Coordinates of C-alpha atoms in Angstrom, one line a residue:
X1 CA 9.5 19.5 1.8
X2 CA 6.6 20.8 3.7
X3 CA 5.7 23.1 5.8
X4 CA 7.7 22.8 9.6
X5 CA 5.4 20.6 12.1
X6 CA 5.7 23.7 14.3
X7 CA 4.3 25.8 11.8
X8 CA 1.0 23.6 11.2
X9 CA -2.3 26.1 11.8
X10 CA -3.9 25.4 15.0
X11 CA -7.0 26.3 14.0
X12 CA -6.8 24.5 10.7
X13 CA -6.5 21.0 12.7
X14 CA -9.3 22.2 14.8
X15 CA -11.3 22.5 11.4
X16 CA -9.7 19.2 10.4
X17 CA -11.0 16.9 13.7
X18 CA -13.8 18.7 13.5
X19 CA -14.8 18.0 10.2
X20 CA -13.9 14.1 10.9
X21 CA -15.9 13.7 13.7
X22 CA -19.1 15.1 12.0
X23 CA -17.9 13.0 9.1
X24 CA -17.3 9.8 11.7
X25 CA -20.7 10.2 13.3
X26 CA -22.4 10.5 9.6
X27 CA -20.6 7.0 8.9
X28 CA -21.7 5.5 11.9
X29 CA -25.3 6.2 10.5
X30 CA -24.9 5.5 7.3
X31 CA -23.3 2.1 7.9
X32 CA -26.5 1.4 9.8
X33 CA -28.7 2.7 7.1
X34 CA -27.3 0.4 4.7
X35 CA -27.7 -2.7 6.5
X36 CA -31.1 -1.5 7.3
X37 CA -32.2 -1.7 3.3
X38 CA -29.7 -4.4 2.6
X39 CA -32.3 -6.5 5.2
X40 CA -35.3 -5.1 4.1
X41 CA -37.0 -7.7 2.2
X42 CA -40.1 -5.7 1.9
X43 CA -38.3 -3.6 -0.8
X44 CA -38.1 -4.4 -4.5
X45 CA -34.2 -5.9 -5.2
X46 CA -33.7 -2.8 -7.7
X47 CA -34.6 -0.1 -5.3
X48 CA -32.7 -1.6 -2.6
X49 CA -29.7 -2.4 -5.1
X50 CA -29.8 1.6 -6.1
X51 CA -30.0 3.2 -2.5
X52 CA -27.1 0.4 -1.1
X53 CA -25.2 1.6 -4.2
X54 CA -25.4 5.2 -3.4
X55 CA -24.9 5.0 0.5
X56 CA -21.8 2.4 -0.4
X57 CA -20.5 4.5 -2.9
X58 CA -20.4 7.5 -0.5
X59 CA -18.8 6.0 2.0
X60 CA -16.1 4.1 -0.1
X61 CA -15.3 7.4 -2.2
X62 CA -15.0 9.1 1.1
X63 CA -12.2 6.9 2.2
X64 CA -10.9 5.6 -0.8
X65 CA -10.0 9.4 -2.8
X66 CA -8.1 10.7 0.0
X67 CA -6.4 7.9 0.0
X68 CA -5.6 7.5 -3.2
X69 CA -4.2 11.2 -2.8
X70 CA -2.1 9.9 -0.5
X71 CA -0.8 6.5 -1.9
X72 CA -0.4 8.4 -5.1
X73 CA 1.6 11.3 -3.4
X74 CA 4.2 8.9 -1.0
X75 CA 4.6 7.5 -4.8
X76 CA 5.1 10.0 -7.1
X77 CA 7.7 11.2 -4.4
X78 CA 9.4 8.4 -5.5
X79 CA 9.0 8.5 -9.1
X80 CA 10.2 11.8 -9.6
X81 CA 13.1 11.1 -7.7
X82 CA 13.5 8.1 -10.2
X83 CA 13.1 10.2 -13.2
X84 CA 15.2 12.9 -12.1
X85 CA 18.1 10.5 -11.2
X86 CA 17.5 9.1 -14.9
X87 CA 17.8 12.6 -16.9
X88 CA 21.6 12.3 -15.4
X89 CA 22.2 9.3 -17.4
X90 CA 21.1 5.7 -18.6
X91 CA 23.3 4.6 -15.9
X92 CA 22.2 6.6 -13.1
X93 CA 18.5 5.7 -14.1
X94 CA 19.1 1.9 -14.3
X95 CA 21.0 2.9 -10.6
X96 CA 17.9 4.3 -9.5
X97 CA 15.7 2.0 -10.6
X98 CA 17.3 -0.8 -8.9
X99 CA 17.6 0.8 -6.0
X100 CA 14.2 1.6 -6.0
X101 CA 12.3 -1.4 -7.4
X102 CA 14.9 -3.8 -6.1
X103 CA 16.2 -3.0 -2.4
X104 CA 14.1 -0.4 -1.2
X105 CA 10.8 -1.9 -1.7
X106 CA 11.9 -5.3 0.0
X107 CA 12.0 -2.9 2.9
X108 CA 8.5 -1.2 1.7
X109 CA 6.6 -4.6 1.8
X110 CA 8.0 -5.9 4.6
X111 CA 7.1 -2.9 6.5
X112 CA 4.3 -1.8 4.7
X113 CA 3.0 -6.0 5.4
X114 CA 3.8 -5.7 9.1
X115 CA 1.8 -1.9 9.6
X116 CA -1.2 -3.5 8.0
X117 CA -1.3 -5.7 10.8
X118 CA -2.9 -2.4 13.3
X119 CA -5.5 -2.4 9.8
X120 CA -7.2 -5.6 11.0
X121 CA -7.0 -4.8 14.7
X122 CA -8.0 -1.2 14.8
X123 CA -10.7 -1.6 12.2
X124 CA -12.6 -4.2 13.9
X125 CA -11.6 -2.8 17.1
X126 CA -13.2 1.0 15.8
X127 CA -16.1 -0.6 14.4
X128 CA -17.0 -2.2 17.4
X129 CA -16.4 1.1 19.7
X130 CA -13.6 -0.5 21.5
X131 CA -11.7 2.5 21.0
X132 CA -9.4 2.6 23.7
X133 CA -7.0 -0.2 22.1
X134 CA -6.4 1.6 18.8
X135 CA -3.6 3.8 20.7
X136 CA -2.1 0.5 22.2
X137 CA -2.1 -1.5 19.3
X138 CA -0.2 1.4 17.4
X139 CA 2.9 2.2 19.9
X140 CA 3.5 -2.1 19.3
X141 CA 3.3 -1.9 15.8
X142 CA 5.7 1.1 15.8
X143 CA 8.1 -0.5 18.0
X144 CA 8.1 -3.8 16.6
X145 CA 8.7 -1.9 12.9
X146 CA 11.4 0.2 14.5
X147 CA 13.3 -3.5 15.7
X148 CA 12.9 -4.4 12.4
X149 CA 14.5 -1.4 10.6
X150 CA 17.4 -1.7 12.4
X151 CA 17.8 -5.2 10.9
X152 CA 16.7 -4.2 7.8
X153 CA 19.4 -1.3 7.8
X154 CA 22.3 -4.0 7.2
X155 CA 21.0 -5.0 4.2
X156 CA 21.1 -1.4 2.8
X157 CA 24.7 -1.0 4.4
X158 CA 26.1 -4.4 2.3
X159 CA 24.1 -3.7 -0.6
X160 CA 26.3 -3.5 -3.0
X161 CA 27.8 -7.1 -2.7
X162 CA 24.4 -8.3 -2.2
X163 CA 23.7 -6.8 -6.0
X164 CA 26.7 -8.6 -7.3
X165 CA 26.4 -11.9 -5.8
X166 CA 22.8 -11.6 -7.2
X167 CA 24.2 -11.2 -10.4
X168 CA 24.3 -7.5 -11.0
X169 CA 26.4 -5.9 -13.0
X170 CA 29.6 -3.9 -11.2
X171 CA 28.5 -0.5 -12.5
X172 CA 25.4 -0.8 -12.2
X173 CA 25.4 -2.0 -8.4
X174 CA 28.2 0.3 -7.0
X175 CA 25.9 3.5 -8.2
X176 CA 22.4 1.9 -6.7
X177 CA 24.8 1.5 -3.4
X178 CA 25.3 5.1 -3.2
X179 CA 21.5 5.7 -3.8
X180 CA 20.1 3.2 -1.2
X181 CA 23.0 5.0 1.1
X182 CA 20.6 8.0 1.4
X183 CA 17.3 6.0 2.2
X184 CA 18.7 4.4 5.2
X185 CA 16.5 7.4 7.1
X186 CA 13.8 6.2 5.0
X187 CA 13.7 3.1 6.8
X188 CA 12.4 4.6 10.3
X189 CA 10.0 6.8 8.5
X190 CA 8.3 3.6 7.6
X191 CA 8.6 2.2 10.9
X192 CA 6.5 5.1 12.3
X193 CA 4.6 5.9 9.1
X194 CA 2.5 3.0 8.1
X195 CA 1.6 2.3 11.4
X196 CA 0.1 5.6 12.1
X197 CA -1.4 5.5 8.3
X198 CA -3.4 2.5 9.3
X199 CA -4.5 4.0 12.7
X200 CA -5.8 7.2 11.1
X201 CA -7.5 4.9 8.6
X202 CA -9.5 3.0 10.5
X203 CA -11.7 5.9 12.1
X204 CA -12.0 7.2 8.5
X205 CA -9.4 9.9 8.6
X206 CA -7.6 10.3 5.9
X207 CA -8.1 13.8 4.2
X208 CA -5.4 15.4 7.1
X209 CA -3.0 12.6 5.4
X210 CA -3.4 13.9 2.0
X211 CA -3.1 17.4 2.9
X212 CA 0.0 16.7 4.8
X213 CA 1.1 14.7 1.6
X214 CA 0.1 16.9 -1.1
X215 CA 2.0 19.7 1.0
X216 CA 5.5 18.0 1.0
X217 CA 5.2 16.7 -2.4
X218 CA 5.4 20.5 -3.8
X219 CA 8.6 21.2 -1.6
X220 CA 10.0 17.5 -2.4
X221 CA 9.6 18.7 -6.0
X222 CA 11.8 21.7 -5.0
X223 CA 14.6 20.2 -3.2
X224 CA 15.1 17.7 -5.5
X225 CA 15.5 19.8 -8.1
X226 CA 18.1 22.0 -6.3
X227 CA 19.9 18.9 -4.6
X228 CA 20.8 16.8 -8.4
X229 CA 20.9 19.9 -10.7
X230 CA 22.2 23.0 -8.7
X231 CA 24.4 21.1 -6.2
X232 CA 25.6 18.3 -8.2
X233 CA 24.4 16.0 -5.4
X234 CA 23.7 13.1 -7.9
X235 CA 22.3 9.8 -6.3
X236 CA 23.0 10.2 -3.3
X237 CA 21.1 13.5 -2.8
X238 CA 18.2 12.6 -4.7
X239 CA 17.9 9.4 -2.4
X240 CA 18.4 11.9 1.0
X241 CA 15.6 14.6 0.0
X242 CA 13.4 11.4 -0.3
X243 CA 14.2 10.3 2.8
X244 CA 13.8 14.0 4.1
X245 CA 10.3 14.2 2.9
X246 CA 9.1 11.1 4.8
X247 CA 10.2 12.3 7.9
X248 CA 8.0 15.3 7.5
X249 CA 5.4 13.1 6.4
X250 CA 5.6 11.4 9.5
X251 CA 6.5 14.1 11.8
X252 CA 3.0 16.1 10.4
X253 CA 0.6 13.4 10.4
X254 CA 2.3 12.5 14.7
X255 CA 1.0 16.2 16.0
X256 CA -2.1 15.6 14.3
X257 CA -3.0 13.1 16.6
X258 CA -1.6 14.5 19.2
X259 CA -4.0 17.4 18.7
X260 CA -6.8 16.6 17.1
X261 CA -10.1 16.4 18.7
X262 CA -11.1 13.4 16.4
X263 CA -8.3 11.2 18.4
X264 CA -8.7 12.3 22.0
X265 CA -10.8 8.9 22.4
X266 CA -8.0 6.4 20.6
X267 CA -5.2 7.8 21.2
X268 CA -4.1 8.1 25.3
X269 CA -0.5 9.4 25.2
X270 CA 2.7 6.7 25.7
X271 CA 1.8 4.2 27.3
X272 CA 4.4 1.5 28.9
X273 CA 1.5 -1.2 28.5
X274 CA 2.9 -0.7 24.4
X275 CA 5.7 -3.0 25.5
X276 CA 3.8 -6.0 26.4
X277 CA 2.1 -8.7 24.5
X278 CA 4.8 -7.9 21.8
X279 CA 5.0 -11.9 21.3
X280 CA 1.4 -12.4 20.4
X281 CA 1.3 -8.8 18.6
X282 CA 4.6 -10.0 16.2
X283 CA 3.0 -13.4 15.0
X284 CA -0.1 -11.3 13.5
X285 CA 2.3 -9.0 12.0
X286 CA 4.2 -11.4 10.7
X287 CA 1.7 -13.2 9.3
X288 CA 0.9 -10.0 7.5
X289 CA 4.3 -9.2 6.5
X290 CA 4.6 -12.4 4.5
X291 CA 1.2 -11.7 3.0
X292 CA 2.0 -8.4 1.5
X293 CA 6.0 -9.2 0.9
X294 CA 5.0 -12.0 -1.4
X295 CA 3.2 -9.5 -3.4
X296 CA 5.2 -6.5 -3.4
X297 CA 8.3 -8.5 -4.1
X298 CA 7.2 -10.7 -6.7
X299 CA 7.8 -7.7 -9.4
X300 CA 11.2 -7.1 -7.3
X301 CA 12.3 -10.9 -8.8
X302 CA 10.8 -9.4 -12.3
X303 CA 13.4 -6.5 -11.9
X304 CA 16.4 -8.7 -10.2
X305 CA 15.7 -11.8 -13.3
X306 CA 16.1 -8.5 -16.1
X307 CA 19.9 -7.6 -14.7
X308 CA 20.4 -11.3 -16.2
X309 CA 19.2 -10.8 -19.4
X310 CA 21.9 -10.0 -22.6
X311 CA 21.8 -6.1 -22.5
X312 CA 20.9 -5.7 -19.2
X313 CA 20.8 -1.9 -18.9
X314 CA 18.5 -1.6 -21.5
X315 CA 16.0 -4.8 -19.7
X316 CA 16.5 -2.7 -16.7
X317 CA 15.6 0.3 -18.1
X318 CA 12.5 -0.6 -20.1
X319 CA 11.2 -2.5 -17.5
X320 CA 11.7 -0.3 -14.5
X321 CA 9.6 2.6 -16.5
X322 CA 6.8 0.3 -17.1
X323 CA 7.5 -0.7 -13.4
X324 CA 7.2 2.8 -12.4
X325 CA 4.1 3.1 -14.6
X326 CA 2.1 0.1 -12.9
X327 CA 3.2 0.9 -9.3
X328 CA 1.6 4.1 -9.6
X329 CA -1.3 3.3 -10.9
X330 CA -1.5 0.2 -9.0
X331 CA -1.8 3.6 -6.0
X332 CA -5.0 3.8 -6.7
X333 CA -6.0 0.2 -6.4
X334 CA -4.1 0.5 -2.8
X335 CA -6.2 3.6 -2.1
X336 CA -9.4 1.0 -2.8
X337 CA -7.5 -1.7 -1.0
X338 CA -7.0 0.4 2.5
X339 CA -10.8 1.6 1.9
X340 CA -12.2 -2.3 1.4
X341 CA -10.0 -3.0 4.3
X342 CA -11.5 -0.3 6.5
X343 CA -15.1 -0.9 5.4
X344 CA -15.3 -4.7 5.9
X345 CA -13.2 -4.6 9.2
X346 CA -15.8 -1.5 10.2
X347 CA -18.5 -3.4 9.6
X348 CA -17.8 -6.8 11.0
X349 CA -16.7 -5.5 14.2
X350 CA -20.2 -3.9 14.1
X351 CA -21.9 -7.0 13.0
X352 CA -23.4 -5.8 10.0
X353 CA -22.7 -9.4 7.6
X354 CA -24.8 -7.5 4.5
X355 CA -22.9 -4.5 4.2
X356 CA -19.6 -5.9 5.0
X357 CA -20.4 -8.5 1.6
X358 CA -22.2 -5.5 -0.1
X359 CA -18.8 -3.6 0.4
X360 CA -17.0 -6.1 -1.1
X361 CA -18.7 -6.2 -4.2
X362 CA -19.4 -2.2 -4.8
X363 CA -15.5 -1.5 -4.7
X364 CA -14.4 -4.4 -6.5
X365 CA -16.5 -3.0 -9.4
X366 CA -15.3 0.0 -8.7
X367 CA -11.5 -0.3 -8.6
X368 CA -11.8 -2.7 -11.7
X369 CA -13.4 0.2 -14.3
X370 CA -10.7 2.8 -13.0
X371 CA -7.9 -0.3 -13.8
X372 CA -9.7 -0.8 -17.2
X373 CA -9.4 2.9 -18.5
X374 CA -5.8 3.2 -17.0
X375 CA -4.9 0.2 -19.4
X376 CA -6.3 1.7 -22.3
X377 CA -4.6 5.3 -21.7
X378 CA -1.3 3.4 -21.5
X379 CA -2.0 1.3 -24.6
X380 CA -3.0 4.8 -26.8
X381 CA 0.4 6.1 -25.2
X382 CA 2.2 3.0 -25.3
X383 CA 4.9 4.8 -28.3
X384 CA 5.1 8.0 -26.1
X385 CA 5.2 7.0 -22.5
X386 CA 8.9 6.6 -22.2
X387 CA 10.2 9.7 -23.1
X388 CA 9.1 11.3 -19.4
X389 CA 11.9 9.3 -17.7
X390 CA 14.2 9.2 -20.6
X391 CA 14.9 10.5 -24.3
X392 CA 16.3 6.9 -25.5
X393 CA 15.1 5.9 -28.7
X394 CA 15.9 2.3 -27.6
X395 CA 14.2 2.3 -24.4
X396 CA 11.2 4.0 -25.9
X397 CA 11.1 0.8 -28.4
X398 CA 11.5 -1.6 -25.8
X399 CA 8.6 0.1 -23.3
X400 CA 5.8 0.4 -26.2
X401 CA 6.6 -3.4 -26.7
X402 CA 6.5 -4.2 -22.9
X403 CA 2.8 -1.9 -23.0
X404 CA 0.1 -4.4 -23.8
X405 CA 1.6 -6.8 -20.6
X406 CA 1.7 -3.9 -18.6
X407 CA -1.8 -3.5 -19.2
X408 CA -2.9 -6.9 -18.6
X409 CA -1.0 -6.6 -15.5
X410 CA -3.2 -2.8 -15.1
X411 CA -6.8 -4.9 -15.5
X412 CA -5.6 -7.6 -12.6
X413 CA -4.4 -5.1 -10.3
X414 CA -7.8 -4.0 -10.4
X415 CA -9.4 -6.6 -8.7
X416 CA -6.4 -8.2 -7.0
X417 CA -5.2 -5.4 -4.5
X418 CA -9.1 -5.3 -3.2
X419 CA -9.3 -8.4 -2.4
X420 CA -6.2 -8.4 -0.5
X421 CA -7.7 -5.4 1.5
X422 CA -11.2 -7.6 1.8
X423 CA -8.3 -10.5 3.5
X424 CA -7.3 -7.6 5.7
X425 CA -9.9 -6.9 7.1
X426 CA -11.4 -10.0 7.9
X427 CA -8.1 -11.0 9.3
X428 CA -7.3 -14.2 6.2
X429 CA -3.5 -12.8 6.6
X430 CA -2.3 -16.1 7.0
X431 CA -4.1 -17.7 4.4
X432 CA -3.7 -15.5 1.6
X433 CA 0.2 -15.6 2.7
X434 CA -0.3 -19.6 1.3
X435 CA -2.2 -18.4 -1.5
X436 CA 0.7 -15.9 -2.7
X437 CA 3.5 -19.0 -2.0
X438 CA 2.0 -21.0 -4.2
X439 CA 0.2 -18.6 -7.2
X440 CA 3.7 -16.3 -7.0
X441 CA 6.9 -18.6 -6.2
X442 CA 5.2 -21.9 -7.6
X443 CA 3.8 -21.0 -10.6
X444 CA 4.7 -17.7 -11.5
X445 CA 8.5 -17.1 -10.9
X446 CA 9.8 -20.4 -12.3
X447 CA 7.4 -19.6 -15.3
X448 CA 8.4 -16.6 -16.1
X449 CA 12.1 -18.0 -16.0
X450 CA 11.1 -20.4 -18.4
X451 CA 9.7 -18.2 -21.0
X452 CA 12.6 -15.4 -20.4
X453 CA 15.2 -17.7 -20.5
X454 CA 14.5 -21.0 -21.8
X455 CA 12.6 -19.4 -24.6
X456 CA 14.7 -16.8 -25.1
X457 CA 11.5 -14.5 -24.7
X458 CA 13.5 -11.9 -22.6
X459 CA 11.9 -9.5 -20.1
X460 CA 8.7 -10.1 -22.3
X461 CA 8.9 -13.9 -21.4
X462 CA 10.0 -13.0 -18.0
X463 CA 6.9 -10.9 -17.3
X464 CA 4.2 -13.4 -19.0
X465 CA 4.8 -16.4 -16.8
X466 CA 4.4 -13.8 -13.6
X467 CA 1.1 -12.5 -15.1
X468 CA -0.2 -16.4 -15.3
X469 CA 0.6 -16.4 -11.2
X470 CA -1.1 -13.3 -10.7
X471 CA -4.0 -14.4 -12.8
X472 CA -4.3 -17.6 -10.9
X473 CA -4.0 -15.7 -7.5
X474 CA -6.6 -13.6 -8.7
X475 CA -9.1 -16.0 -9.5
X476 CA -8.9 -17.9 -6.0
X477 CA -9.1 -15.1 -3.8
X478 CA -12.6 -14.1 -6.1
X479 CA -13.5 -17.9 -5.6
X480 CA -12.9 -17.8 -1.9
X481 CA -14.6 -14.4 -1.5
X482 CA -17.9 -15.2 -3.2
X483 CA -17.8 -18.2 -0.8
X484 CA -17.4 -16.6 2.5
X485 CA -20.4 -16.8 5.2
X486 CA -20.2 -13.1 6.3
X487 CA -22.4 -14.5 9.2
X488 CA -19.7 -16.5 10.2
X489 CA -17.1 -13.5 10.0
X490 CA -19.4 -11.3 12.3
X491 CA -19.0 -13.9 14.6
X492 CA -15.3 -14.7 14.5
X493 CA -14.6 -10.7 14.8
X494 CA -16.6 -10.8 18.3
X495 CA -14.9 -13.7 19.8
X496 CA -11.7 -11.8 18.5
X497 CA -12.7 -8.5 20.3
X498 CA -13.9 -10.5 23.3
X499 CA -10.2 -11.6 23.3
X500 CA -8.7 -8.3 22.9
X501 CA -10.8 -6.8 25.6
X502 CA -9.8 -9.5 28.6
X503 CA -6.5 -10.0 27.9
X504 CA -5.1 -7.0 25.3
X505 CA -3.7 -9.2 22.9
X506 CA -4.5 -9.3 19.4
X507 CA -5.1 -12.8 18.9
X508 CA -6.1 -14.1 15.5
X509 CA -6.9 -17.3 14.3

């Protein structure tokens, strides 16, 4: 699971805040730099277009591969757990994968959606050197998260009937009960963990997080392997060494604040200031959490709408591997998503317009080529692919025929994901929230119930109509992006901060 918190080298988180504040001051610099050339008119367009590109490309790939690592990691934490459950049976895999893709990530989004909420506020807040509200605005986020996990805790208690009055199958729900049993404690990591992910992100730390990641993964590896196969500990271990290796997660990346150097200036110890202006600090969170939900449960109703289907185990199945498949690839359009969000925030608190929309456009390229070559790999391994979570010969059949939507969905998740991070960091929360209603719930969902089920297209049908709502989403957050007046942003960040700084609220409009 990791190393013990206690026994994290002092000196090597000495080296670590070191290194990031070199790394922060070097940013600073750079960021200036490129607005600098950006607003040099006096320069031919191709030599200003090749120097923005390289400065931009270091300081996106300097946030966006660690986390990626990380993103990646927290994943494939997951997924192994997955396809360890599912070498136990088709059963316990179908268990799993409900668990997982069904009740666990409504908790993920939700959480994950309300954490991004410090993304907006510390960015803008960090770019603007306003540093001493980045500790605040993380103690409200934590205990507003930590409120809301003990809600969110009854719905993993009642799961099971939950399951069957959705239509589940009695099997199939009484053995993804026993596996969401174990990530109750998974819950509370979130609470603490994505809030402290988006504070370390938004002053450009986020190699410590991967280490601490790439660490635990090894010994996550370990004890899962020794709690299902040695013990016998089935679904309910697997789901408790996953919940085990958050904590540590979370537990690692806490002292590393605590000591580091590079947060001596954002974070000030407890404070019982943390407690007030919860109100005004829930509706932006909120209004994040329904942005990001609408996204990460939209392929929850994919999963949920496949338990209907005739042969539900095998929908499950099939669909949950190519499920697994997207989500973590779709890691590292996250990884460019936190970095978009970090670099616009960053540079419209510092009121640079040319670099935040320069930004914008260098990682969307970026994100959509990595996407693009994903999509192929899965299509030449489309026959193959299966056989790492199961040795069906039916399931195998049913993924390679799911494989060229899964790479359509691959392409769009290139380009999607960033410009939710762009949202982000301007702070469109709201808005996009609107966006995803209508694209997702509107369109999408009844569509893809159409094809499925009217059509008798099965989980094929099911998952077409959802890729038309994600297409369509696509296409107006690229339409409402090219037509943004980063001017105007600039200028709605400083009234925001000027809000923040009288009355230590996070006000948004």
């Amino acid at each position: 699971m990791g190393s013990s918190p206690n026994d994290i080298d002092q000196p090597l988180i000495e080296s670590l805040s070191s290194q990031s504040l070199n790394k922060s001051i070097v940013n600073h610099e750079s960021s200036k730099e490129l607005e600098f050339i950006l607003s040099d008119s006096s320069l031919p367009f191709l030599q200003r277009l090749r120097q923005a590109t390289w400065i931009e490309s270091k300081l996106l790939f300097y946030l966006a591969a660690p986390a990626v690592i990380v993103y990646a990691i927290n994943y494939l934490m997951s997924m192994s757990t997955q396809i360890m459950s599912g070498h136990l049976g088709n059963l316990e895999l179908a268990a799993s994968s409900l668990g997982n893709n069904g009740i666990q990530i409504f908790c993920y989004g939700l959480m994950l959606g309300m954490g991004s909420a410090v993304e907006t506020l510390c960015g803008q807040a960090y770019g603007a050197h306003k540093y001493e509200m980045l500790g605040l605005y993380l103690q409200r986020s934590t205990i507003l998260l930590t409120l809301t996990g003990i809600l969110l805790s009854l719905i993993y208690i009642f799961c099971e009937p939950i399951l069957i009055f959705l239509g589940e199958s009695q099997d199939i729900a009484s053995a993804a009960a026993i596996f969401v049993y174990g990530l109750i404690p998974q819950i509370f990591a979130y609470a603490v963990n994505f809030p402290i992910q988006k504070f370390l992100q938004a002053q450009s730390i986020v190699a410590p997080s991967a280490y601490i990641s790439a660490t635990t993964l090894v010994f996550h590896l370990l004890l899962s392997w020794l709690a299902v196969y040695k013990f016998g500990l089935g679904l309910l271990g697997a789901s408790l060494v996953l919940s085990f290796s958050w904590w540590i997660i979370v537990v690692a990346q806490a002292i590393y604040i605590v000591k580091s150097d590079k947060c001596k200036q954002t974070w000030g110890g407890f404070s019982v200031e943390a407690f007030s202006g919860l109100p005004g600090f829930f509706k932006l969170s909120a209004a994040s959490a329904v942005m990001l939900c609408l996204e990460t449960w939209y392929y929850e109703v994919l999963v949920l709408l496949a338990g209907l289907l005739e042969n539900p185990e095998l929908s499950l199945d099939s669909l949950s591997i190519c499920m697994t498949i997207n989500g973590w690839v779709f890691m590292i359009s996250v990884g460019f998503n936190a970095a978009a969000s970090v670099r616009v925030s960053n540079e419209l608190g510092a009121g640079n317009p040319k670099s935040a929309a320069f930004s914008v456009m260098a990682v969307t390229c970026y994100s959509s080529i990595i996407s693009f070559i994903a999509a192929m790999l899965i299509m030449a391994l489309r026959d193959v692919i299966s056989y790492a979570f199961t040795g069906g010969e039916a399931v195998a059949a049913a993924v390679s025929d799911l494989c060229p939507l899964l790479a359509i969905t691959l392409i769009l998740n290139g380009i999607q994901p960033v410009l939710s991070g762009v949202a982000v960091g301007c702070g469109w929360q709201a808005f996009v929230a609107y966006v995803n209603v209508g694209c997702y719930y509107v369109v999408g969902v009844p569509l893809g119930a159409l094809f499925g089920f009217y059509y008798n297209f099965g989980a094929k049908g099911i998952w077409a109509g959802m890729i038309g709502g994600t297409a369509m989403q696509t296409l107006i957050l690229v339409w409402v992006t090219f037509q943004t007046n980063w001017n105007k942003e600039v200028e709605e960040a400083n009234k925001r901060l000027d809000k923040w700084q009288s009355n230590k609220e996070p006000l948004l409009n």
